[in-house]
mmCIF file of C-alpha atoms and ligand atoms in Angstrom:
data_model
loop_
_atom_site.group_PDB
_atom_site.id
_atom_site.type_symbol
_atom_site.label_atom_id
_atom_site.label_comp_id
_atom_site.label_asym_id
_atom_site.label_seq_id
_atom_site.Cartn_x
_atom_site.Cartn_y
_atom_site.Cartn_z
ATOM 1 C CA UNK X 1 116.145 -92.599 -101.249
ATOM 2 C CA UNK X 2 119.661 -93.645 -102.302
ATOM 3 C CA UNK X 3 122.008 -94.135 -99.392
ATOM 4 C CA UNK X 4 124.984 -91.779 -99.262
ATOM 5 C CA UNK X 5 128.245 -93.420 -100.301
ATOM 6 C CA UNK X 6 131.509 -92.908 -98.431
ATOM 7 C CA UNK X 7 134.983 -94.111 -99.360
ATOM 8 C CA UNK X 8 136.738 -95.533 -96.304
ATOM 9 C CA UNK X 9 140.441 -95.017 -95.618
ATOM 10 C CA UNK X 10 140.788 -97.952 -93.190
ATOM 11 C CA UNK X 11 138.907 -101.258 -93.081
ATOM 12 C CA UNK X 12 138.948 -104.902 -92.022
ATOM 13 C CA UNK X 13 136.506 -107.685 -92.817
ATOM 14 C CA UNK X 14 133.833 -106.339 -90.455
ATOM 15 C CA UNK X 15 134.344 -102.594 -90.046
ATOM 16 C CA UNK X 16 135.500 -99.535 -91.974
ATOM 17 C CA UNK X 17 136.419 -96.046 -90.837
ATOM 18 C CA UNK X 18 136.771 -92.522 -92.168
ATOM 19 C CA UNK X 19 139.118 -90.024 -90.546
ATOM 20 C CA UNK X 20 140.345 -86.444 -90.996
ATOM 21 C CA UNK X 21 138.313 -83.696 -92.665
ATOM 22 C CA UNK X 22 135.666 -86.138 -93.924
ATOM 23 C CA UNK X 23 135.010 -87.410 -90.395
ATOM 24 C CA UNK X 24 134.756 -83.869 -89.047
ATOM 25 C CA UNK X 25 132.325 -82.962 -91.857
ATOM 26 C CA UNK X 26 130.136 -85.969 -91.099
ATOM 27 C CA UNK X 27 130.125 -85.301 -87.370
ATOM 28 C CA UNK X 28 129.743 -81.528 -87.349
ATOM 29 C CA UNK X 29 127.943 -80.625 -90.590
ATOM 30 C CA UNK X 30 125.937 -83.747 -91.405
ATOM 31 C CA UNK X 31 125.399 -84.547 -87.700
ATOM 32 C CA UNK X 32 125.785 -88.228 -88.457
ATOM 33 C CA UNK X 33 124.458 -90.472 -85.679
ATOM 34 C CA UNK X 34 125.064 -94.138 -84.798
ATOM 35 C CA UNK X 35 122.521 -96.319 -86.597
ATOM 36 C CA UNK X 36 122.608 -94.213 -89.782
ATOM 37 C CA UNK X 37 122.755 -96.412 -92.901
ATOM 38 C CA UNK X 38 125.163 -95.739 -95.778
ATOM 39 C CA UNK X 39 127.075 -97.401 -98.586
ATOM 40 C CA UNK X 40 130.750 -97.663 -97.719
ATOM 41 C CA UNK X 41 133.488 -98.379 -100.255
ATOM 42 C CA UNK X 42 136.323 -100.413 -98.775
ATOM 43 C CA UNK X 43 139.102 -101.897 -100.878
ATOM 44 C CA UNK X 44 137.211 -101.554 -104.159
ATOM 45 C CA UNK X 45 134.128 -103.322 -102.761
ATOM 46 C CA UNK X 46 130.871 -101.623 -101.802
ATOM 47 C CA UNK X 47 129.081 -102.524 -98.553
ATOM 48 C CA UNK X 48 125.738 -101.665 -97.071
ATOM 49 C CA UNK X 49 126.919 -100.351 -93.688
ATOM 50 C CA UNK X 50 125.597 -99.017 -90.417
ATOM 51 C CA UNK X 51 127.270 -96.203 -88.527
ATOM 52 C CA UNK X 52 128.685 -97.566 -85.253
ATOM 53 C CA UNK X 53 130.500 -94.578 -83.710
ATOM 54 C CA UNK X 54 130.987 -90.899 -84.569
ATOM 55 C CA UNK X 55 133.560 -88.351 -83.433
ATOM 56 C CA UNK X 56 135.150 -85.373 -85.201
ATOM 57 C CA UNK X 57 138.284 -87.512 -85.659
ATOM 58 C CA UNK X 58 136.834 -90.810 -86.762
ATOM 59 C CA UNK X 59 133.564 -92.249 -88.054
ATOM 60 C CA UNK X 60 133.349 -96.018 -87.808
ATOM 61 C CA UNK X 61 130.915 -98.294 -89.658
ATOM 62 C CA UNK X 62 129.898 -101.898 -89.239
ATOM 63 C CA UNK X 63 129.853 -103.563 -92.659
ATOM 64 C CA UNK X 64 126.528 -105.338 -93.069
ATOM 65 C CA UNK X 65 126.545 -106.845 -96.567
ATOM 66 C CA UNK X 66 128.361 -106.415 -99.852
ATOM 67 C CA UNK X 67 126.422 -104.762 -102.678
ATOM 68 C CA UNK X 68 126.961 -104.821 -106.439
ATOM 69 C CA UNK X 69 129.926 -102.612 -107.416
ATOM 70 C CA UNK X 70 130.240 -100.919 -110.806
ATOM 71 C CA UNK X 71 133.701 -101.438 -112.371
ATOM 72 C CA UNK X 72 135.574 -98.417 -113.684
ATOM 73 C CA UNK X 73 136.104 -98.045 -117.437
ATOM 74 C CA UNK X 74 139.504 -99.634 -118.300
ATOM 75 C CA UNK X 75 140.881 -96.293 -119.436
ATOM 76 C CA UNK X 76 143.968 -94.302 -118.487
ATOM 77 C CA UNK X 77 143.437 -90.686 -119.559
ATOM 78 C CA UNK X 78 146.824 -89.177 -120.460
ATOM 79 C CA UNK X 79 146.308 -85.430 -120.002
ATOM 80 C CA UNK X 80 148.826 -82.879 -121.169
ATOM 81 C CA UNK X 81 149.064 -80.385 -118.316
ATOM 82 C CA UNK X 82 147.386 -77.081 -119.095
ATOM 83 C CA UNK X 83 145.514 -74.318 -117.212
ATOM 84 C CA UNK X 84 144.996 -75.930 -113.787
ATOM 85 C CA UNK X 85 141.402 -74.796 -113.226
ATOM 86 C CA UNK X 86 140.245 -76.201 -116.582
ATOM 87 C CA UNK X 87 142.323 -79.352 -116.076
ATOM 88 C CA UNK X 88 140.886 -79.906 -112.587
ATOM 89 C CA UNK X 89 137.380 -79.570 -113.974
ATOM 90 C CA UNK X 90 138.322 -82.265 -116.531
ATOM 91 C CA UNK X 91 139.678 -84.510 -113.741
ATOM 92 C CA UNK X 92 136.343 -84.231 -111.903
ATOM 93 C CA UNK X 93 134.315 -84.985 -115.068
ATOM 94 C CA UNK X 94 136.570 -87.857 -116.136
ATOM 95 C CA UNK X 95 136.144 -89.380 -112.658
ATOM 96 C CA UNK X 96 132.355 -89.073 -112.900
ATOM 97 C CA UNK X 97 132.540 -90.725 -116.335
ATOM 98 C CA UNK X 98 134.354 -93.731 -114.857
ATOM 99 C CA UNK X 99 138.007 -93.376 -115.860
ATOM 100 C CA UNK X 100 140.321 -95.856 -114.083
ATOM 101 C CA UNK X 101 143.453 -93.686 -114.023
ATOM 102 C CA UNK X 102 144.705 -90.222 -114.919
ATOM 103 C CA UNK X 103 148.272 -89.623 -116.126
ATOM 104 C CA UNK X 104 149.223 -85.913 -116.193
ATOM 105 C CA UNK X 105 152.083 -85.326 -118.657
ATOM 106 C CA UNK X 106 154.296 -82.358 -119.491
ATOM 107 C CA UNK X 107 154.019 -81.646 -123.222
ATOM 108 C CA UNK X 108 156.134 -79.274 -125.301
ATOM 109 C CA UNK X 109 153.345 -76.664 -125.217
ATOM 110 C CA UNK X 110 152.615 -77.037 -121.510
ATOM 111 C CA UNK X 111 153.344 -73.602 -120.050
ATOM 112 C CA UNK X 112 156.634 -73.691 -118.116
ATOM 113 C CA UNK X 113 155.215 -72.363 -114.834
ATOM 114 C CA UNK X 114 152.489 -75.022 -114.906
ATOM 115 C CA UNK X 115 155.076 -77.756 -115.560
ATOM 116 C CA UNK X 116 157.096 -76.561 -112.562
ATOM 117 C CA UNK X 117 154.055 -76.397 -110.275
ATOM 118 C CA UNK X 118 152.578 -79.747 -111.367
ATOM 119 C CA UNK X 119 154.433 -81.932 -108.849
ATOM 120 C CA UNK X 120 152.997 -79.934 -105.919
ATOM 121 C CA UNK X 121 149.529 -79.843 -107.493
ATOM 122 C CA UNK X 122 149.216 -83.650 -107.827
ATOM 123 C CA UNK X 123 147.905 -84.111 -104.244
ATOM 124 C CA UNK X 124 145.079 -81.650 -105.019
ATOM 125 C CA UNK X 125 144.284 -83.615 -108.193
ATOM 126 C CA UNK X 126 144.027 -86.800 -106.089
ATOM 127 C CA UNK X 127 141.649 -85.034 -103.649
ATOM 128 C CA UNK X 128 139.484 -83.869 -106.558
ATOM 129 C CA UNK X 129 139.330 -87.423 -107.924
ATOM 130 C CA UNK X 130 138.474 -88.800 -104.457
ATOM 131 C CA UNK X 131 135.635 -86.292 -103.938
ATOM 132 C CA UNK X 132 134.244 -86.804 -107.454
ATOM 133 C CA UNK X 133 134.349 -90.599 -107.005
ATOM 134 C CA UNK X 134 132.434 -90.288 -103.754
ATOM 135 C CA UNK X 135 129.883 -87.832 -105.208
ATOM 136 C CA UNK X 136 129.279 -90.028 -108.272
ATOM 137 C CA UNK X 137 128.925 -93.131 -106.068
ATOM 138 C CA UNK X 138 131.806 -94.953 -107.661
ATOM 139 C CA UNK X 139 133.196 -98.072 -105.987
ATOM 140 C CA UNK X 140 136.774 -96.981 -106.502
ATOM 141 C CA UNK X 141 138.898 -93.848 -106.821
ATOM 142 C CA UNK X 142 140.857 -93.273 -110.047
ATOM 143 C CA UNK X 143 144.627 -93.518 -109.691
ATOM 144 C CA UNK X 144 146.336 -90.184 -110.397
ATOM 145 C CA UNK X 145 149.899 -90.881 -111.599
ATOM 146 C CA UNK X 146 152.700 -88.442 -110.725
ATOM 147 C CA UNK X 147 153.242 -85.832 -113.489
ATOM 148 C CA UNK X 148 155.804 -87.117 -116.028
ATOM 149 C CA UNK X 149 157.355 -86.008 -119.336
ATOM 150 C CA UNK X 150 155.117 -86.933 -122.284
ATOM 151 C CA UNK X 151 157.895 -88.913 -124.007
ATOM 152 C CA UNK X 152 158.215 -91.316 -121.067
ATOM 153 C CA UNK X 153 154.476 -92.073 -121.199
ATOM 154 C CA UNK X 154 154.537 -92.485 -124.999
ATOM 155 C CA UNK X 155 157.463 -94.901 -124.813
ATOM 156 C CA UNK X 156 156.334 -96.832 -121.695
ATOM 157 C CA UNK X 157 155.564 -100.508 -122.307
ATOM 158 C CA UNK X 158 151.814 -101.069 -122.313
ATOM 159 C CA UNK X 159 149.319 -103.831 -123.051
ATOM 160 C CA UNK X 160 146.647 -101.243 -123.754
ATOM 161 C CA UNK X 161 145.269 -99.926 -127.027
ATOM 162 C CA UNK X 162 147.037 -96.555 -127.132
ATOM 163 C CA UNK X 163 145.069 -93.730 -128.710
ATOM 164 C CA UNK X 164 146.058 -90.103 -129.308
ATOM 165 C CA UNK X 165 143.291 -87.561 -129.872
ATOM 166 C CA UNK X 166 144.655 -85.625 -132.845
ATOM 167 C CA UNK X 167 142.734 -82.642 -134.102
ATOM 168 C CA UNK X 168 144.481 -82.891 -137.496
ATOM 169 C CA UNK X 169 143.399 -86.517 -138.031
ATOM 170 C CA UNK X 170 140.708 -86.700 -140.679
ATOM 171 C CA UNK X 171 140.277 -90.403 -141.401
ATOM 172 C CA UNK X 172 139.903 -92.580 -138.311
ATOM 173 C CA UNK X 173 137.238 -91.722 -135.775
ATOM 174 C CA UNK X 174 137.469 -92.791 -132.137
ATOM 175 C CA UNK X 175 134.309 -94.827 -132.589
ATOM 176 C CA UNK X 176 135.781 -96.764 -135.529
ATOM 177 C CA UNK X 177 138.923 -97.543 -133.543
ATOM 178 C CA UNK X 178 136.867 -98.633 -130.544
ATOM 179 C CA UNK X 179 134.789 -101.063 -132.616
ATOM 180 C CA UNK X 180 138.022 -102.481 -134.066
ATOM 181 C CA UNK X 181 139.580 -102.835 -130.583
ATOM 182 C CA UNK X 182 136.467 -104.559 -129.186
ATOM 183 C CA UNK X 183 136.464 -106.962 -132.105
ATOM 184 C CA UNK X 184 140.175 -107.770 -131.563
ATOM 185 C CA UNK X 185 139.766 -108.168 -127.789
ATOM 186 C CA UNK X 186 137.066 -110.860 -128.259
ATOM 187 C CA UNK X 187 135.432 -111.733 -124.917
ATOM 188 C CA UNK X 188 137.821 -109.492 -122.951
ATOM 189 C CA UNK X 189 137.217 -105.767 -122.491
ATOM 190 C CA UNK X 190 140.119 -103.869 -124.141
ATOM 191 C CA UNK X 191 142.137 -101.585 -121.862
ATOM 192 C CA UNK X 192 142.897 -98.178 -123.319
ATOM 193 C CA UNK X 193 145.249 -95.241 -122.946
ATOM 194 C CA UNK X 194 143.825 -92.036 -124.411
ATOM 195 C CA UNK X 195 146.085 -88.975 -124.767
ATOM 196 C CA UNK X 196 144.773 -85.409 -124.947
ATOM 197 C CA UNK X 197 146.998 -82.501 -125.894
ATOM 198 C CA UNK X 198 147.416 -79.101 -124.201
ATOM 199 C CA UNK X 199 145.665 -75.879 -125.224
ATOM 200 C CA UNK X 200 148.278 -75.293 -127.929
ATOM 201 C CA UNK X 201 147.878 -78.831 -129.258
ATOM 202 C CA UNK X 202 150.531 -81.442 -129.932
ATOM 203 C CA UNK X 203 153.885 -80.297 -131.358
ATOM 204 C CA UNK X 204 154.891 -81.951 -134.676
ATOM 205 C CA UNK X 205 157.739 -83.831 -132.930
ATOM 206 C CA UNK X 206 155.217 -85.245 -130.414
ATOM 207 C CA UNK X 207 152.896 -86.386 -133.198
ATOM 208 C CA UNK X 208 155.862 -88.154 -134.816
ATOM 209 C CA UNK X 209 156.774 -89.805 -131.496
ATOM 210 C CA UNK X 210 153.213 -91.052 -130.952
ATOM 211 C CA UNK X 211 153.256 -92.486 -134.462
ATOM 212 C CA UNK X 212 156.691 -94.087 -134.090
ATOM 213 C CA UNK X 213 155.575 -95.794 -130.858
ATOM 214 C CA UNK X 214 152.395 -97.251 -132.339
ATOM 215 C CA UNK X 215 149.813 -94.872 -130.869
ATOM 216 C CA UNK X 216 146.707 -94.623 -133.082
ATOM 217 C CA UNK X 217 145.596 -91.093 -134.037
ATOM 218 C CA UNK X 218 141.832 -90.525 -134.031
ATOM 219 C CA UNK X 219 139.512 -87.604 -134.607
ATOM 220 C CA UNK X 220 136.499 -86.507 -132.541
ATOM 221 C CA UNK X 221 135.065 -84.647 -135.547
ATOM 222 C CA UNK X 222 135.768 -81.497 -137.575
ATOM 223 C CA UNK X 223 135.484 -78.998 -134.726
ATOM 224 C CA UNK X 224 138.410 -78.061 -132.454
ATOM 225 C CA UNK X 225 137.419 -78.899 -128.877
ATOM 226 C CA UNK X 226 138.915 -77.546 -125.671
ATOM 227 C CA UNK X 227 140.967 -80.249 -123.949
ATOM 228 C CA UNK X 228 138.346 -80.672 -121.233
ATOM 229 C CA UNK X 229 135.585 -80.997 -123.834
ATOM 230 C CA UNK X 230 137.686 -83.553 -125.723
ATOM 231 C CA UNK X 231 138.097 -85.557 -122.496
ATOM 232 C CA UNK X 232 134.340 -85.716 -121.940
ATOM 233 C CA UNK X 233 133.587 -86.441 -125.591
ATOM 234 C CA UNK X 234 136.191 -89.217 -125.807
ATOM 235 C CA UNK X 235 135.116 -90.912 -122.556
ATOM 236 C CA UNK X 236 131.478 -90.740 -123.611
ATOM 237 C CA UNK X 237 132.238 -92.365 -126.981
ATOM 238 C CA UNK X 238 134.294 -95.116 -125.304
ATOM 239 C CA UNK X 239 131.677 -95.740 -122.595
ATOM 240 C CA UNK X 240 128.918 -95.979 -125.205
ATOM 241 C CA UNK X 241 130.962 -98.638 -127.036
ATOM 242 C CA UNK X 242 131.927 -100.601 -123.899
ATOM 243 C CA UNK X 243 128.848 -100.462 -121.669
HETATM 244 N N1 SAM V 301 145.796 -77.264 -131.734
HETATM 245 C C1 SAM V 301 144.398 -76.915 -131.460
HETATM 246 C C2 SAM V 301 143.989 -75.692 -132.269
HETATM 247 O O1 SAM V 301 144.282 -75.733 -133.458
HETATM 248 O O2 SAM V 301 143.422 -74.738 -131.730
HETATM 249 C C3 SAM V 301 144.173 -76.751 -129.993
HETATM 250 C C4 SAM V 301 144.343 -78.066 -129.252
HETATM 251 S S1 SAM V 301 142.883 -78.580 -128.446
HETATM 252 C C5 SAM V 301 142.448 -77.198 -127.523
HETATM 253 C C6 SAM V 301 143.536 -79.649 -127.163
HETATM 254 C C7 SAM V 301 143.513 -81.128 -127.485
HETATM 255 O O3 SAM V 301 142.179 -81.608 -127.556
HETATM 256 C C8 SAM V 301 144.128 -81.519 -128.800
HETATM 257 O O4 SAM V 301 145.540 -81.579 -128.738
HETATM 258 C C9 SAM V 301 143.519 -82.898 -129.010
HETATM 259 O O5 SAM V 301 144.198 -83.864 -128.227
HETATM 260 C C10 SAM V 301 142.104 -82.701 -128.487
HETATM 261 N N2 SAM V 301 141.155 -82.342 -129.546
HETATM 262 C C11 SAM V 301 140.496 -81.180 -129.707
HETATM 263 N N3 SAM V 301 139.663 -81.230 -130.777
HETATM 264 C C12 SAM V 301 139.800 -82.485 -131.306
HETATM 265 C C13 SAM V 301 139.221 -83.168 -132.426
HETATM 266 N N4 SAM V 301 138.295 -82.576 -133.196
HETATM 267 N N5 SAM V 301 139.620 -84.431 -132.691
HETATM 268 C C14 SAM V 301 140.554 -85.045 -131.902
HETATM 269 N N6 SAM V 301 141.144 -84.456 -130.818
HETATM 270 C C15 SAM V 301 140.769 -83.188 -130.533
#
């Protein structure tokens, strides 16, 4: 049976601990007991651990031995903010699929009330990523950047291959661009930024800005996908090329 995996908030070279709601859940609901074995993620490393002490405020583990960790995919998913429930589902799926970071951006067609509420919502997005990372037994939690205007993300200096999922693009597929990027990167693994538009799609001025700043437009095929579907499709294509 696979050991449960927990992501610690505090650690040193020999112990790690979980506090807050997670600790209370482990103590009260899971009735965790000293001696229980688990995998504990501490500082991006995964350890085989043994539970040393349990209380509703803190669960402390002794770290026994380090185990093989699985690196995240070197991808930052740039997500135009759209209907929060659909977007939060996409954050959970992107985390399960191994994304390294999520960058919520305010696009021209992001609804105004969602743009205004985004700042406050970011903590919830980080909690969703943390829970999905734990559930999918990742050895790290994706970084969730603070919401920012799309133009600042487009123009930001970056060493990554920058890709915009463009439903109007008919020539270059994501797979073709990935094979080209892997070829260019040689023995390294290319790092990527992948941008997905809002429900209303990219505005013409945004498409021009992506183009002017060297982002490569790719298609995921002839059908128009919901943003959350496009996120899953794109990450699956990239993972199949990289792993
Ligand atoms: N403008 C679209 C329409 O005509 O209905 C709606 C945009 S779609 C719901 C949201 C985003 O998903 C798009 O901006 C794009 O980034 C991505 N997307 C959807 N289908 C795609 C496809 N076939 N190829 C590339 N990107 C796609």
